[in-house]
Amino acid sequence: MTDDVAGHLVDARGLRCPLPVIRLAARAKELPAGTLVSVVSTDPAAKHDVPAWARMRGHELVATEDLGEEPAAWRLTVRLH
Amino acid sequence: MTHPTPAPARVHLDNGGRAPWHPLARQAFLQALDDGWADPRRLHAEGRRAARLLDGAREAMAAVLGARTDEVHLTPSHTASLHAGVAAVAAGRRRAGSGVVVTAVERAAVLHAAGVAAGEAGAVVVPVDRLGRADGAAMAEAVAAPGVALAALQHANGEVGTLQPVEEVHAAARAAGVPLLVDAGASLGHVAVPATWDVLAADPADWGGPAGVGVLAVRQRVRAVPTGPEDPDPWAPGGVSVPLAFAAAVALEAAEADRVAEDARRRALVDRVRTAVAAVPDVEVVGDAEGRLPHVVTFSFLYVDGEALVTELDRAGFAVGSGSACTASTLEPSHVLAAMGVLTHGNVRVALDRTTTADDVERFLAVVPGAVARVRELLGVQGL
């Protein structure tokens, strides 16, 4: 996996809900508006909860990718408001 | 001399799909143990007496459903009704095709049965909006496609309470010649169920009757072919329990008798819950505030572990349901919340019983903010 914006990737593999969203929110808090931040998660709930969190916080979900890994993992990217 | 303070009574707010028995159902059950213990298929006096109770139960249910008595079948459970209903209609419509149209928020039993009936092609799944309501126009279009054997639409969603556009979808299905199975498992006994169905499944355990018996009504005009091995009662091989069936029917009549008053009373309590819970920081109250079941309300708290919250509330004396993955043995969260695009973690589902009082609700609302705060504190999410 490539991560060209070092430090703006939250690796939440192996964590169960609601921890992936919490880790993402904690990182987002340190970053300025307009920043892209991604979370990688193996928790199927994160696929639904990251977009819901972004909507509640006014961030924009820009991508959801299935990383095709085993165990299954997803990478969700949001643009902070 | 001091007396120990009695522990406050527990408040059970998880009454969807499994409510306490209505007192009249209990009475009816005991009566039917005396009068209806025999095998209703036998020709002797005891058998005939049991058969009369069973026929009476089906007749009473048919009257509530606006159906003929011979259109009402009893099954071993609501899940069995849904499995058999989907399979039998699909089998009866094999010449039309094997397509099955469902919504994304149908009960798992419907989705699984639809998957089996549709085979490799898979069922056509119609999406829902943020409130959990199926797109009626999309469903109408899907049922009009060639090769559709049947469509399934719940009357109301039992997890979030939202009512579905049953009349609209039935009109479209009818125009396309496709039978519509309506899952009224969360609604019958709570709201009036429209007559716009071809096959209808309902759940006695949800309306204050017993578990262990289900209802499946099939309109005479629908060709339904039960798919199991031959049996005198193909909808419940071996027959159903007469006392359970009789108690289920009496509970339904009792629920119908004061349904309108119970609707108003519980609707007001749910409104109270929706308003009070919305005052907790970072919560989403989900489902339609208007077009909904009178007794169901669901909400999700951001940054809350659903399992921890259910446990915390249980410790305080309140039983609630949850659709969060964190509360289930599986990793998958509620497919209903996921389809709606709402938060799946920190979820609490409340379904009020006919016996739930305003005082029960106020006591519950008094402990919710503290319980949420404690669970959040453990996760260290202040300021996020």
mmCIF file of N, CA, C and O in Angstrom, chain B residues 15 56 67 100 173 203 300 331 378:
data_model
loop_
_atom_site.group_PDB
_atom_site.id
_atom_site.type_symbol
_atom_site.label_atom_id
_atom_site.label_comp_id
_atom_site.label_asym_id
_atom_site.label_seq_id
_atom_site.Cartn_x
_atom_site.Cartn_y
_atom_site.Cartn_z
ATOM 1 N N ASN B 15 -38.711 -5.291 23.402
ATOM 2 C CA ASN B 15 -39.922 -6.086 23.179
ATOM 3 C C ASN B 15 -40.239 -6.353 21.712
ATOM 4 O O ASN B 15 -41.326 -6.838 21.403
ATOM 5 N N GLY B 56 -60.702 -22.291 15.236
ATOM 6 C CA GLY B 56 -61.114 -21.010 15.810
ATOM 7 C C GLY B 56 -59.964 -20.010 15.797
ATOM 8 O O GLY B 56 -60.149 -18.815 15.531
ATOM 9 N N ALA B 67 -58.777 -11.812 5.684
ATOM 10 C CA ALA B 67 -58.520 -12.948 4.798
ATOM 11 C C ALA B 67 -59.578 -14.016 5.049
ATOM 12 O O ALA B 67 -60.352 -13.930 6.007
ATOM 13 N N VAL B 100 -36.166 -12.726 -7.804
ATOM 14 C CA VAL B 100 -36.788 -12.323 -6.543
ATOM 15 C C VAL B 100 -36.339 -10.899 -6.242
ATOM 16 O O VAL B 100 -35.147 -10.595 -6.289
ATOM 17 N N ALA B 173 -46.675 -4.309 -8.325
ATOM 18 C CA ALA B 173 -46.481 -5.761 -8.438
ATOM 19 C C ALA B 173 -47.707 -6.391 -9.100
ATOM 20 O O ALA B 173 -47.589 -7.265 -9.956
ATOM 21 N N ASP B 203 -46.000 -12.451 13.238
ATOM 22 C CA ASP B 203 -45.262 -13.083 14.329
ATOM 23 C C ASP B 203 -45.970 -12.935 15.678
ATOM 24 O O ASP B 203 -45.920 -11.861 16.297
ATOM 25 N N SER B 300 -28.131 5.883 17.698
ATOM 26 C CA SER B 300 -26.725 5.471 17.753
ATOM 27 C C SER B 300 -25.889 6.607 18.329
ATOM 28 O O SER B 300 -26.022 7.760 17.900
ATOM 29 N N LEU B 331 -18.904 -10.175 13.137
ATOM 30 C CA LEU B 331 -18.277 -8.862 12.984
ATOM 31 C C LEU B 331 -19.193 -7.898 12.256
ATOM 32 O O LEU B 331 -18.979 -6.687 12.273
ATOM 33 N N LEU B 378 -14.392 5.609 29.260
ATOM 34 C CA LEU B 378 -13.494 4.451 29.203
ATOM 35 C C LEU B 378 -12.678 4.437 27.922
ATOM 36 O O LEU B 378 -11.569 3.925 27.880
#
